[in-house]
CSV table of C-alpha atoms in Angstrom, one decimal:
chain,number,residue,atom,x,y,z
A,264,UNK,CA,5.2,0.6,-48.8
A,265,UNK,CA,8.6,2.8,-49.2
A,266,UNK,CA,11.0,2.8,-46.4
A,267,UNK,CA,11.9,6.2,-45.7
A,268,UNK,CA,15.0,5.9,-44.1
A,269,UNK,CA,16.1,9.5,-44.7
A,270,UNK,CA,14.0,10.9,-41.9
A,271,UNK,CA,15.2,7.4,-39.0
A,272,UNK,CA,16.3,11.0,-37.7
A,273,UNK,CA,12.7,11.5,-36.7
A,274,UNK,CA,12.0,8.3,-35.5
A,275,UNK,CA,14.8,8.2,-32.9
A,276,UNK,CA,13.9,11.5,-31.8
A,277,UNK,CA,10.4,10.0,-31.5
A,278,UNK,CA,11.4,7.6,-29.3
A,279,UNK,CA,13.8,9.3,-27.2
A,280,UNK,CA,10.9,12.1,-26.4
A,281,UNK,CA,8.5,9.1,-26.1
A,282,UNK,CA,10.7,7.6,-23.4
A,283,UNK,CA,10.3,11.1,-22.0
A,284,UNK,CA,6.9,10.9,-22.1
A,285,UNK,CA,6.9,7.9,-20.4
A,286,UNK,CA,8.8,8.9,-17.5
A,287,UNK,CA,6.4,11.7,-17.0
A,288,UNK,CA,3.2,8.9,-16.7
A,289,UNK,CA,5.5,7.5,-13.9
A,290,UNK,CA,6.1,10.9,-12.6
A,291,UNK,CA,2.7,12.2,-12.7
A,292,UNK,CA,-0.2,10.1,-13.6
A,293,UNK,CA,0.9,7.4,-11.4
A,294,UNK,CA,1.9,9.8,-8.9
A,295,UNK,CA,-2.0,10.7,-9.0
A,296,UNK,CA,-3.2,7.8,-8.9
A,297,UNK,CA,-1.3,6.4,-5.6
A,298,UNK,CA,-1.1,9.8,-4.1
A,299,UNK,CA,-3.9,9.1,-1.9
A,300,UNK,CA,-2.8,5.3,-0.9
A,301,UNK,CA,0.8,6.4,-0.2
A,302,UNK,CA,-0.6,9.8,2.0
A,303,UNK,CA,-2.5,7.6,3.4
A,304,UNK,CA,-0.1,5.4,4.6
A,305,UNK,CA,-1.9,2.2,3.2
A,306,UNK,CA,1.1,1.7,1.2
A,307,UNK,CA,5.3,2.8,1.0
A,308,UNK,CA,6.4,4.2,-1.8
A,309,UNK,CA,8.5,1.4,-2.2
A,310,UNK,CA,5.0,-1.1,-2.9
A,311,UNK,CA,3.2,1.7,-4.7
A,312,UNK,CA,6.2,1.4,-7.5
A,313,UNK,CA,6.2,-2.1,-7.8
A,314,UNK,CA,2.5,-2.3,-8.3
A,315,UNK,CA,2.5,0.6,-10.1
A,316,UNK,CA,4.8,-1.2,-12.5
A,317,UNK,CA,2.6,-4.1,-12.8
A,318,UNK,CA,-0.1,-2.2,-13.5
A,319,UNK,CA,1.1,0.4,-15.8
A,320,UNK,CA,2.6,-2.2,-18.2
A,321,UNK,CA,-0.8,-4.6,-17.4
A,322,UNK,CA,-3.1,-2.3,-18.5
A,323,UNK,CA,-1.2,-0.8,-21.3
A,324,UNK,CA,-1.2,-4.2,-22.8
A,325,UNK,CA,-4.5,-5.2,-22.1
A,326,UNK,CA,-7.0,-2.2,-22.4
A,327,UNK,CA,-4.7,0.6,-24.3
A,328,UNK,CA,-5.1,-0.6,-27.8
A,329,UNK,CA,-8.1,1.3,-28.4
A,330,UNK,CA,-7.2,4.7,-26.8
A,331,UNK,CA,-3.7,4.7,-28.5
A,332,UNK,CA,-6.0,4.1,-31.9
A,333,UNK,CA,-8.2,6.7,-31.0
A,334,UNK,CA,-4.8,9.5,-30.8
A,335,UNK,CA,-3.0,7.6,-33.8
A,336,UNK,CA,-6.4,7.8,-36.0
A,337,UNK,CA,-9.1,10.0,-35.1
A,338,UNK,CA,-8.2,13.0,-34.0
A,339,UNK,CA,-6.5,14.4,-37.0
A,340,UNK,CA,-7.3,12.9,-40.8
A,341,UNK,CA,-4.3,11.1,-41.2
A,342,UNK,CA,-5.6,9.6,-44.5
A,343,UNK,CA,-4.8,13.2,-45.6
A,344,UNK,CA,-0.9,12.9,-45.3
A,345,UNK,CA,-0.6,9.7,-47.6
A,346,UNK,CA,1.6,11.9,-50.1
A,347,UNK,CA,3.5,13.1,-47.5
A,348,UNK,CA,3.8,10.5,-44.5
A,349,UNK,CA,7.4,12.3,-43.7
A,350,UNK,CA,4.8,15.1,-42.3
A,351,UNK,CA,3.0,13.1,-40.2
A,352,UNK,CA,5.9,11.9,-39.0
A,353,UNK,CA,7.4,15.2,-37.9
A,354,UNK,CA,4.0,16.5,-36.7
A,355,UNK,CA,3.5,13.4,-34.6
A,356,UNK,CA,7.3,14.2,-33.4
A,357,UNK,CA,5.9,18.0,-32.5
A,358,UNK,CA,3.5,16.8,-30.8
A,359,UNK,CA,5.9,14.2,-28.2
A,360,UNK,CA,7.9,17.0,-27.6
A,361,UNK,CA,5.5,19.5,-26.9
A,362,UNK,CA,3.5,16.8,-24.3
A,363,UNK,CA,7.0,15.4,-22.7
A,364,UNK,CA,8.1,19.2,-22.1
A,365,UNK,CA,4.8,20.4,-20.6
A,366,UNK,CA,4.6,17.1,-18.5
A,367,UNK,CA,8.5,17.6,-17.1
A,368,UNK,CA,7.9,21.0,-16.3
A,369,UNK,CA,4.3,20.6,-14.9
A,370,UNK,CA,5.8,17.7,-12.7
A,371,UNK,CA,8.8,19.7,-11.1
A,372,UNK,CA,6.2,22.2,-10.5
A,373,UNK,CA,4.3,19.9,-8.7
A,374,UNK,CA,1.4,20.3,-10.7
A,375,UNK,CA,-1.0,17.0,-10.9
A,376,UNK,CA,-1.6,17.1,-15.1
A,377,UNK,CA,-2.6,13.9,-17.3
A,378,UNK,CA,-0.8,13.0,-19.8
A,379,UNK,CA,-3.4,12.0,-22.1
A,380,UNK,CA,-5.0,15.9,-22.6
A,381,UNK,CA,-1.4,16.5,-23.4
A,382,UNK,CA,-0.9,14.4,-26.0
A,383,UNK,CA,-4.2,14.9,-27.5
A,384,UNK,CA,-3.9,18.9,-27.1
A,385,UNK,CA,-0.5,18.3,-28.8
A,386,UNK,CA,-1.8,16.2,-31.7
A,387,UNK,CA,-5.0,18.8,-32.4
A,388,UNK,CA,-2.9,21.6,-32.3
A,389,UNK,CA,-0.3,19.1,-35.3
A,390,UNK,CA,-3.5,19.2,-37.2
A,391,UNK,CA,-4.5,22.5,-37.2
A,392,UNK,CA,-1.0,23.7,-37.8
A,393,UNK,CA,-1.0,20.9,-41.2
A,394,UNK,CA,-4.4,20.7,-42.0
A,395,UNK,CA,-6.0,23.9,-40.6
A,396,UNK,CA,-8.8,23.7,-38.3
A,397,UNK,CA,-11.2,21.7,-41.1
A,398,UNK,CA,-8.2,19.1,-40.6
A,399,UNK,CA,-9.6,17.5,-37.1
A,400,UNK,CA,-12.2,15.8,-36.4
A,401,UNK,CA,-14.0,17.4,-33.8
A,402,UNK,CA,-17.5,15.3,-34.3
A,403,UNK,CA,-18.7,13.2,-31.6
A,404,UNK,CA,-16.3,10.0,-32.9
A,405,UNK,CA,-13.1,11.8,-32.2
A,406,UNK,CA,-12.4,15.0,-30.0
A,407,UNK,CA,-15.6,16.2,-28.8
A,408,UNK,CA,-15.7,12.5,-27.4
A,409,UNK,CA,-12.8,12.9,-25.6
A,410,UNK,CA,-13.6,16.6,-24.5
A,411,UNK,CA,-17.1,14.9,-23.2
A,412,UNK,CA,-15.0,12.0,-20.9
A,413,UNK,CA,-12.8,15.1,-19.6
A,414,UNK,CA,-15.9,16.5,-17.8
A,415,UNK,CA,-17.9,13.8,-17.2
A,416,UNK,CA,-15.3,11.8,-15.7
A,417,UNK,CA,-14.8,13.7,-12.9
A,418,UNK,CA,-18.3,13.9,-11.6
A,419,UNK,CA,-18.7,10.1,-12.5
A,420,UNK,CA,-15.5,9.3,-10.1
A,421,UNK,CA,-16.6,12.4,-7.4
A,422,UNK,CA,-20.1,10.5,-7.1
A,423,UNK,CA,-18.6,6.9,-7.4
A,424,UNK,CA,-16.0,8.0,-4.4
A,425,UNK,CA,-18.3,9.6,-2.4
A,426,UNK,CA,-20.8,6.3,-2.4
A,427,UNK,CA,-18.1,4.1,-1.1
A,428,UNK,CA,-16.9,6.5,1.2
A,429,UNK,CA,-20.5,6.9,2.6
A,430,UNK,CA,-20.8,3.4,3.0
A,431,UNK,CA,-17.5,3.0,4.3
A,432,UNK,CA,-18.3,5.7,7.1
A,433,UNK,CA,-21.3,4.5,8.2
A,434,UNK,CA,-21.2,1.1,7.6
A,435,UNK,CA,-17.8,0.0,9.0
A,436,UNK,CA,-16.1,3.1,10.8
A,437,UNK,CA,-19.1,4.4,12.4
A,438,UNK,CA,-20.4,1.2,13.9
A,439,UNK,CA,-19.5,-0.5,17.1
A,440,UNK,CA,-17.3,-3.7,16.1
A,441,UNK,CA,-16.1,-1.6,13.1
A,442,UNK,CA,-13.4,-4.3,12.9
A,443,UNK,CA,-15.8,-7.2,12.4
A,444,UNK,CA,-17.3,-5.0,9.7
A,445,UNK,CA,-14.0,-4.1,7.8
A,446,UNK,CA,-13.6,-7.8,7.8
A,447,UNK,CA,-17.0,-8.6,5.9
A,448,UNK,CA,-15.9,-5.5,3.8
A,449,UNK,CA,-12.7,-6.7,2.4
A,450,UNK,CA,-14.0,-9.3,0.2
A,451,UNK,CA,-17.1,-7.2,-1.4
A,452,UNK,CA,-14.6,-4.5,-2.3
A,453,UNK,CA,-11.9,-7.1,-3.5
A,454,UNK,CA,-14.6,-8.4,-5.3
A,455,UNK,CA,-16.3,-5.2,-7.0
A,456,UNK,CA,-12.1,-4.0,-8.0
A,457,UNK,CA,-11.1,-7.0,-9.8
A,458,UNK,CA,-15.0,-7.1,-11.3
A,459,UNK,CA,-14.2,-3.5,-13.2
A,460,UNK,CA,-11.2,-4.4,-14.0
A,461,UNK,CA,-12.1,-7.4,-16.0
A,462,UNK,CA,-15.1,-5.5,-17.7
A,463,UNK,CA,-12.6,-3.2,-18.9
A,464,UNK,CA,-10.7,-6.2,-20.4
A,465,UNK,CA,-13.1,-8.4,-21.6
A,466,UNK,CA,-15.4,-5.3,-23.0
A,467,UNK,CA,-12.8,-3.1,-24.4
A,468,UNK,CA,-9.2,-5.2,-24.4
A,469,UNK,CA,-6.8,-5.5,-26.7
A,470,UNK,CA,-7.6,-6.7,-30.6
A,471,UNK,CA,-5.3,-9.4,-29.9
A,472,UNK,CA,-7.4,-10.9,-27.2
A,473,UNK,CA,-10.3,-11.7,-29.6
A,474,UNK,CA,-12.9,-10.4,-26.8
A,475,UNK,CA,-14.8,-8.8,-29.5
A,476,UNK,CA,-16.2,-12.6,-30.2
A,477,UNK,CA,-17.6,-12.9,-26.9
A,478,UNK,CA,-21.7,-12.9,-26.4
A,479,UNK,CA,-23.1,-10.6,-24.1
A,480,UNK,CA,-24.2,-13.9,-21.8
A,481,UNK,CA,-20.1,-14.7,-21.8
A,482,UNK,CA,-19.1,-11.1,-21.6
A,483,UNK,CA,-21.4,-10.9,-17.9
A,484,UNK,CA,-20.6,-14.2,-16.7
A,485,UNK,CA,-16.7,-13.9,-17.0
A,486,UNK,CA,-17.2,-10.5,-15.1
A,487,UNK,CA,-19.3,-12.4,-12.3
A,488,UNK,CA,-16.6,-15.5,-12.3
A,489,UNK,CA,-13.9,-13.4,-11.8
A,490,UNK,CA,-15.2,-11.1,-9.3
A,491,UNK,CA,-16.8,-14.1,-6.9
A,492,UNK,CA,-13.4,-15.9,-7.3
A,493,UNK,CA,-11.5,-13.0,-6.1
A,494,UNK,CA,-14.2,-12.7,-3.0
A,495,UNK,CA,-13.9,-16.7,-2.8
A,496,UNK,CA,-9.9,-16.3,-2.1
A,497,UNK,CA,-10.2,-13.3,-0.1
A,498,UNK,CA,-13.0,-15.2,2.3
A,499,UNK,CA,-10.9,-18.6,2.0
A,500,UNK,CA,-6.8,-17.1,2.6
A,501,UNK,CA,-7.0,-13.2,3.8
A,502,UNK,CA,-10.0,-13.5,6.5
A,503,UNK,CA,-8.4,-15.8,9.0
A,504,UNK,CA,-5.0,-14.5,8.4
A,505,UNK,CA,-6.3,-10.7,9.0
A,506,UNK,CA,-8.6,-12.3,12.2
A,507,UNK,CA,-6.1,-13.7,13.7
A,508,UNK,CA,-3.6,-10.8,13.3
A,509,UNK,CA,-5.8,-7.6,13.8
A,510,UNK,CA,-8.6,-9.6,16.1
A,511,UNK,CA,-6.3,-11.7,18.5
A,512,UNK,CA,-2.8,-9.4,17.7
A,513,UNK,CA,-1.0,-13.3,16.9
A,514,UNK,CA,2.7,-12.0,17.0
A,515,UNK,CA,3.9,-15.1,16.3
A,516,UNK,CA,2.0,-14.8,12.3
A,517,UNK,CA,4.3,-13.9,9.3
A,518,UNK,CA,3.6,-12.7,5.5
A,519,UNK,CA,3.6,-16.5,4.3
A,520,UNK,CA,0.7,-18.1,6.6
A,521,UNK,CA,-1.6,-16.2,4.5
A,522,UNK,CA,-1.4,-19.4,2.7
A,523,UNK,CA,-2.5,-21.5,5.5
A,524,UNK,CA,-6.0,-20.1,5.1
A,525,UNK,CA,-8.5,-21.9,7.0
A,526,UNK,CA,-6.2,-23.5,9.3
A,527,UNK,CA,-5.0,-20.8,10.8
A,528,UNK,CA,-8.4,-20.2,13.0
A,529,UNK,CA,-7.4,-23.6,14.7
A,530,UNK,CA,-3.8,-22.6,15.4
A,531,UNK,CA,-5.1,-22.5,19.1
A,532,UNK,CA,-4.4,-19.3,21.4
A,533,UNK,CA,-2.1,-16.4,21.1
A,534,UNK,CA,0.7,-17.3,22.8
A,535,UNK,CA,2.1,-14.8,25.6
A,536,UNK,CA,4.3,-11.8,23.3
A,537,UNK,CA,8.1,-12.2,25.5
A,538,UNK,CA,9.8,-9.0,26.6
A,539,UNK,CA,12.2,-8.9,24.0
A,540,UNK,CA,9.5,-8.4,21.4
A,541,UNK,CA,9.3,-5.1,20.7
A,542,UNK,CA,7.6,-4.9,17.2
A,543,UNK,CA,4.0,-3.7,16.9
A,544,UNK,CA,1.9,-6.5,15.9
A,545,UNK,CA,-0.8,-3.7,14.1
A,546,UNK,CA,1.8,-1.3,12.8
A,547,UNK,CA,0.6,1.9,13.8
A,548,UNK,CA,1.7,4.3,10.5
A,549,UNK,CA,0.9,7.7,12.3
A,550,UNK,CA,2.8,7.1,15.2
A,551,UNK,CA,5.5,10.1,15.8
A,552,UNK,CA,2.7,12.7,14.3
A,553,UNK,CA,0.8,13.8,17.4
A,554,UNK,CA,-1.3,16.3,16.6
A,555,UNK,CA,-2.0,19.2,18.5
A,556,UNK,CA,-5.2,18.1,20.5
A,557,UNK,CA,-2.9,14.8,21.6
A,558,UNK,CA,0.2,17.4,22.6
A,559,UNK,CA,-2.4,19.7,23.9
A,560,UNK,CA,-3.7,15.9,26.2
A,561,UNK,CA,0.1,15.8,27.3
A,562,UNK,CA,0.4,18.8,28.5
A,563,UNK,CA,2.3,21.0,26.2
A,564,UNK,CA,0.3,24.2,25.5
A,565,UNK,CA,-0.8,26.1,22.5
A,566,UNK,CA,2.0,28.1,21.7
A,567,UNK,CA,4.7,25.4,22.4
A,568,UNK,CA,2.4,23.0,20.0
A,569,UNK,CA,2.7,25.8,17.4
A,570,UNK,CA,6.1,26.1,17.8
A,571,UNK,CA,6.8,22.3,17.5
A,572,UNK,CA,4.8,22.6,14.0
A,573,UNK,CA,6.3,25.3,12.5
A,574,UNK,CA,9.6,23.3,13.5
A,575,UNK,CA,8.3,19.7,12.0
A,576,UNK,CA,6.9,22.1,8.9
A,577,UNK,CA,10.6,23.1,8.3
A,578,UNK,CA,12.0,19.5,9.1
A,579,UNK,CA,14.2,20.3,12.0
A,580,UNK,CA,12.5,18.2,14.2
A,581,UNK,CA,9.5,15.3,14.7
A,582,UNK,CA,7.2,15.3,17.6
A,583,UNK,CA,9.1,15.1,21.2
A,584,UNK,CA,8.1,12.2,23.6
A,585,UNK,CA,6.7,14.0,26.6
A,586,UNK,CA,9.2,12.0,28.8
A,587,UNK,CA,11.6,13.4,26.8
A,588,UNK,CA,10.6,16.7,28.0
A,589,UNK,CA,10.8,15.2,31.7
A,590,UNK,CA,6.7,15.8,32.0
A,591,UNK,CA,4.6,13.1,33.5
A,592,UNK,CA,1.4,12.0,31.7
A,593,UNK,CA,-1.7,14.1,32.6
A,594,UNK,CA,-4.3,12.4,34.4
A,595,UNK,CA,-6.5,10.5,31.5
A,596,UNK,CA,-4.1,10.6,29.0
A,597,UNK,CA,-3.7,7.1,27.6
A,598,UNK,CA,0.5,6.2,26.4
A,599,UNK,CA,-1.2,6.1,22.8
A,600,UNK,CA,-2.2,10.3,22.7
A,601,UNK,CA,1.2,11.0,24.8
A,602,UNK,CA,3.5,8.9,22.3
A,603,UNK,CA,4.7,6.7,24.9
A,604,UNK,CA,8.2,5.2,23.9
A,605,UNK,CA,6.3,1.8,22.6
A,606,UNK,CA,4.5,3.4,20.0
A,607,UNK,CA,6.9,6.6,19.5
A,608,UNK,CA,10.4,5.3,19.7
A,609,UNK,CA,12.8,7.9,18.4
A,610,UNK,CA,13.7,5.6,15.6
A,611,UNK,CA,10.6,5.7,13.7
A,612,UNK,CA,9.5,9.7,14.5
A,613,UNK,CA,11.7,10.8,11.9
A,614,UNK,CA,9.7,11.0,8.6
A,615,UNK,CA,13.2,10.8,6.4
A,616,UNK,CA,14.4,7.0,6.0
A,617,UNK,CA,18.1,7.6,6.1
A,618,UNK,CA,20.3,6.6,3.5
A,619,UNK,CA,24.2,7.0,3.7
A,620,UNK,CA,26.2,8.1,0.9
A,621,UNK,CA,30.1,8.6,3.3
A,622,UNK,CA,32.2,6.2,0.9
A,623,UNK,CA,35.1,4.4,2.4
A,624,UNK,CA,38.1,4.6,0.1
A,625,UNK,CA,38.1,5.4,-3.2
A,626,UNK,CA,34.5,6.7,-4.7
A,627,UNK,CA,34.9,4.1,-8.2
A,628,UNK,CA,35.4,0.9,-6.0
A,629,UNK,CA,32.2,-1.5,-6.9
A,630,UNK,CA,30.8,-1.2,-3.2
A,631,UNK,CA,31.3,2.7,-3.1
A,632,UNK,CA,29.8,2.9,-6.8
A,633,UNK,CA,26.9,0.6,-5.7
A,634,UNK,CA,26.3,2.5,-3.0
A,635,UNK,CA,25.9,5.9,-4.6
A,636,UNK,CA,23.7,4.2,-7.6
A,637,UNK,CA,21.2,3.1,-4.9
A,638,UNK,CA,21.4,6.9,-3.6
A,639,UNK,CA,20.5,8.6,-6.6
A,640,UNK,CA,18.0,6.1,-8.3
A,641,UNK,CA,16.3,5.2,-5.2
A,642,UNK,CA,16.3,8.7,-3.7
A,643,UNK,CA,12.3,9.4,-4.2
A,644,UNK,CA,11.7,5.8,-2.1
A,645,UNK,CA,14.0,6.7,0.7
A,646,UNK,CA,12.0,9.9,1.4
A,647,UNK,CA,8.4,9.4,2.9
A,648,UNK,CA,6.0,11.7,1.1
A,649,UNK,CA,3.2,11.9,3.5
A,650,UNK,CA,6.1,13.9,5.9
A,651,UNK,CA,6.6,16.4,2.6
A,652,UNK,CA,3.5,17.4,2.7
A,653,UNK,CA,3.9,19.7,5.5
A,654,UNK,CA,7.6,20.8,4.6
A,655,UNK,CA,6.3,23.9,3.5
A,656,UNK,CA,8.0,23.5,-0.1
C-alpha cells in the first residue's frame, strides 16, 4: 500500500478538526446526557465530568467499533475511491469540518444537537458531492438504518422513561415509607443499569473482545451474572450505609464506611449531633430556592415574590431569609418552607461558587499563573447550571 505523504496536510487537518469534534461530544452530547442528573441536583458538575470521562472513553472503547465502521464503510462506497484514496481523504476531511463547525456553533447557541447525525449528514452529503447520489447507500444496511434508529429511538427511550418513572411515582414517592421503598429500589435499578450495559458489551463490543464467539446460553448468563452481582454489592455495602445515614441521620458516618457494609447496622445508636455541628447530615440541594408558595407560607406576598424572581432571574440576588426581613414565621409555617438559617445559611443561597482571580504581585508568578489556569479551565465547574437556568440568557 503507497504512503501518500504528499497530502500528511490532510491528515493533521483531520485530526485537528477531529479534536474539534471531540470537544463538541463533551460539550453537547454529554451535556445531554447529564443535563437532567446535574438540574437535578443528583450530581455537581464537578462528578458529572469525571464520570463522564470514564464513560465517554469506556464506551468508546468497548461498544464504538461497530458504529465508527458503520460511518467509515457503509454509508458512502468507499471501495469506489481505490484509484483515488487522496479523495476520500479530503472528503472525509469535509466532512470533520463541516460536523465540528455545526456542533461549535449549535453548542454556543445552546442548542442540544448529536454529533452522530452530524457526522453522518456530513459524510452523505461527501458522497453525493463525489459519487452523486447513486454513490450512498441508502438501503436498509447503511443509511435508511440509521434514519430508522433516529425515529425510533426516541419513542423507545420516551416509553422506556416513562415506565420507570411510573413505577418510581407510585411505587416509592407515592407510598407511605417512600424511604423504605427507595431503599429496596436502589439495587433493582443498579441491577437493571449495569445489566444493559453489559448486553451492549458482550452483544455488540469491540472486535477485539472476541464476544462474537460467545453462545447465546453464555451471552444471557454473563448479562444475569453481572447484573445480580451489581444488586449483590449494592444489598451487601450501599444499603446499611444509606440506612443508617438517610434512616437514623448517623452524623458521625463518612464516604469510606461504605466499605464496612454489614457492620455498620450494629454500630449501635446515633450518637447525640454537638452544637458545633452545623452540617446537614441529608444535604438538602434546593435549599436557598424557595418557591413562591413557600415565600407566599412566610408571609411575603405576590408581588414582592415576583419581584424577588425577576431579581434571582437576573442574578442580583438569591432568596432572602424571612428573619432577614425582620418578619416572624407565620403560624404553621415549619423553618424548612421559611428557610430558616439551618437550612438557608447565606453561604450556600448563592447559586455562583466563587472563584477569585485578584493576583498578589506580579500576574507570571507560579501561584498567580496557577491561579488564573484554574479560573479559565475550570470556569464551567465553578458555575452551578441548575441556577442558569432561570438567568434569563
Amino acid at each position: 500500500m503507497p504512503y501518500l505523504h504528499q497530502f500528511d496536510y490532510i491528515f493533521a487537518l483531520g485530526l485537528i478538526f477531529a479534536f474539534l469534534d471531540a470537544w463538541n461530544i463533551g460539550a453537547n452530547d454529554v451535556a445531554n446526557s447529564f443535563a437532567t442528573s446535574v438540574s437535578s441536583r443528583s450530581l455537581t458538575m464537578k462528578q458529572a465530568m469525571i464520570i463522564a470521562s470514564f464513560c465517554e472513553f469506556g464506551g468508546a472503547v468497548l461498544v464504538g467499533a461497530r458504529v465508527a465502521d458503520t460511518i467509515r464503510s457503509k454509508i458512502i462506497a468507499v471501495d469506489r475511491f481505490r484509484d483515488q484514496p487522496e479523495v476520500l481523504m479530503l472528503g472525509m476531511l469535509c466532512a470533520l469540518v463541516g460536523s465540528s463547525t455545526y456542533l461549535t456553533i449549535a453548542t454556543r447557541l445552546g442548542l442540544p444537537v448529536s454529533t452522530t447525525h452530524c457526522i453522518v449528514g456530513g459524510v452523505i452529503g461527501v458522497g453525493i458531492a463525489t459519487l452523486g447520489a447513486d454513490g450512498v447507500n441508502w438501503g436498509w444496511k447503511g443509511v435508511s438504518q440509521i434514519f430508522a434508529a433516529w425515529a425510533i429511538a426516541p419513542g423507545v427511550a420516551g416509553a422506556l422513561a416513562a415506565i420507570l418513572f411510573l413505577i418510581t411515582k407510585y411505587g416509592v414517592m407515592k407510598r407511605a415509607n417512600s424511604l423504605r421503598n427507595g431503599l429496596v429500589a436502589i439495587p433493582f435499578y443498579f441491577a437493571l443499569t449495569s445489566g444493559i450495559l453489559t448486553m451492549m458489551i458482550v452483544w455488540k463490543g469491540a472486535p477485539a473482545l472476541k464476544v462474537d464467539r460467545l453462545s447465546k446460553g453464555e451471552i444471557i448468563g454473563t448479562i444475569l451474572g453481572v447484573a445480580f452481582g451489581v444488586a449483590t454489592i449494592c444489598i451487601v455495602f450501599l444499603l446499611p450505609y444509606f440506612y443508617r445515614r438517610l434512616k437514623l441521620e448517623d452524623w458521625t458516618l463518612h464516604w469510606y464506611h461504605v466499605f464496612l457494609g454489614p457492620m455498620l447496622l450494629f454500630r449501635g445508636p446515633v450518637p447525640e449531633r454537638p452544637s458545633e455541628y452545623t452540617h446537614q447530615v441529608v444535604q438538602d440541594y434546593y435549599r436557598g430556592h424557595l418557591t413562591k408558595e413557600q415565600l407566599a407560607a412566610a408571609g411575603i406576598s405576590n408581588a414582592e415574590a415576583d419581584n424577588l424572581e425577576q431579581k434571582r432571574a437576573a442574578g442580583a440576588m438569591a432568596d432572602p431569609l424571612p428573619s432577614e426581613k425582620g418578619e416572624h414565621h407565620p403560624k404553621g409555617a415549619t423553618a424548612s418552607s421559611t428557610g430558616s438559617n439551618e437550612n438557608l445559611d447565606a453561604n450556600m443561597m448563592t447559586n455562583t461558587i466563587t472563584t477569585t482571580t485578584n493576583l498578589n504581585g506580579p500576574w507570571y508568578t507560579p501561584k498567580n499563573l496557577w491561579t488564573k489556569a484554574n479560573y479559565y479551565f475550570f470556569r464551567g465547574v465553578n458555575h452551578d447550571p441548575a441556577s442558569e437556568q432561570t438567568s434569563g440568557k
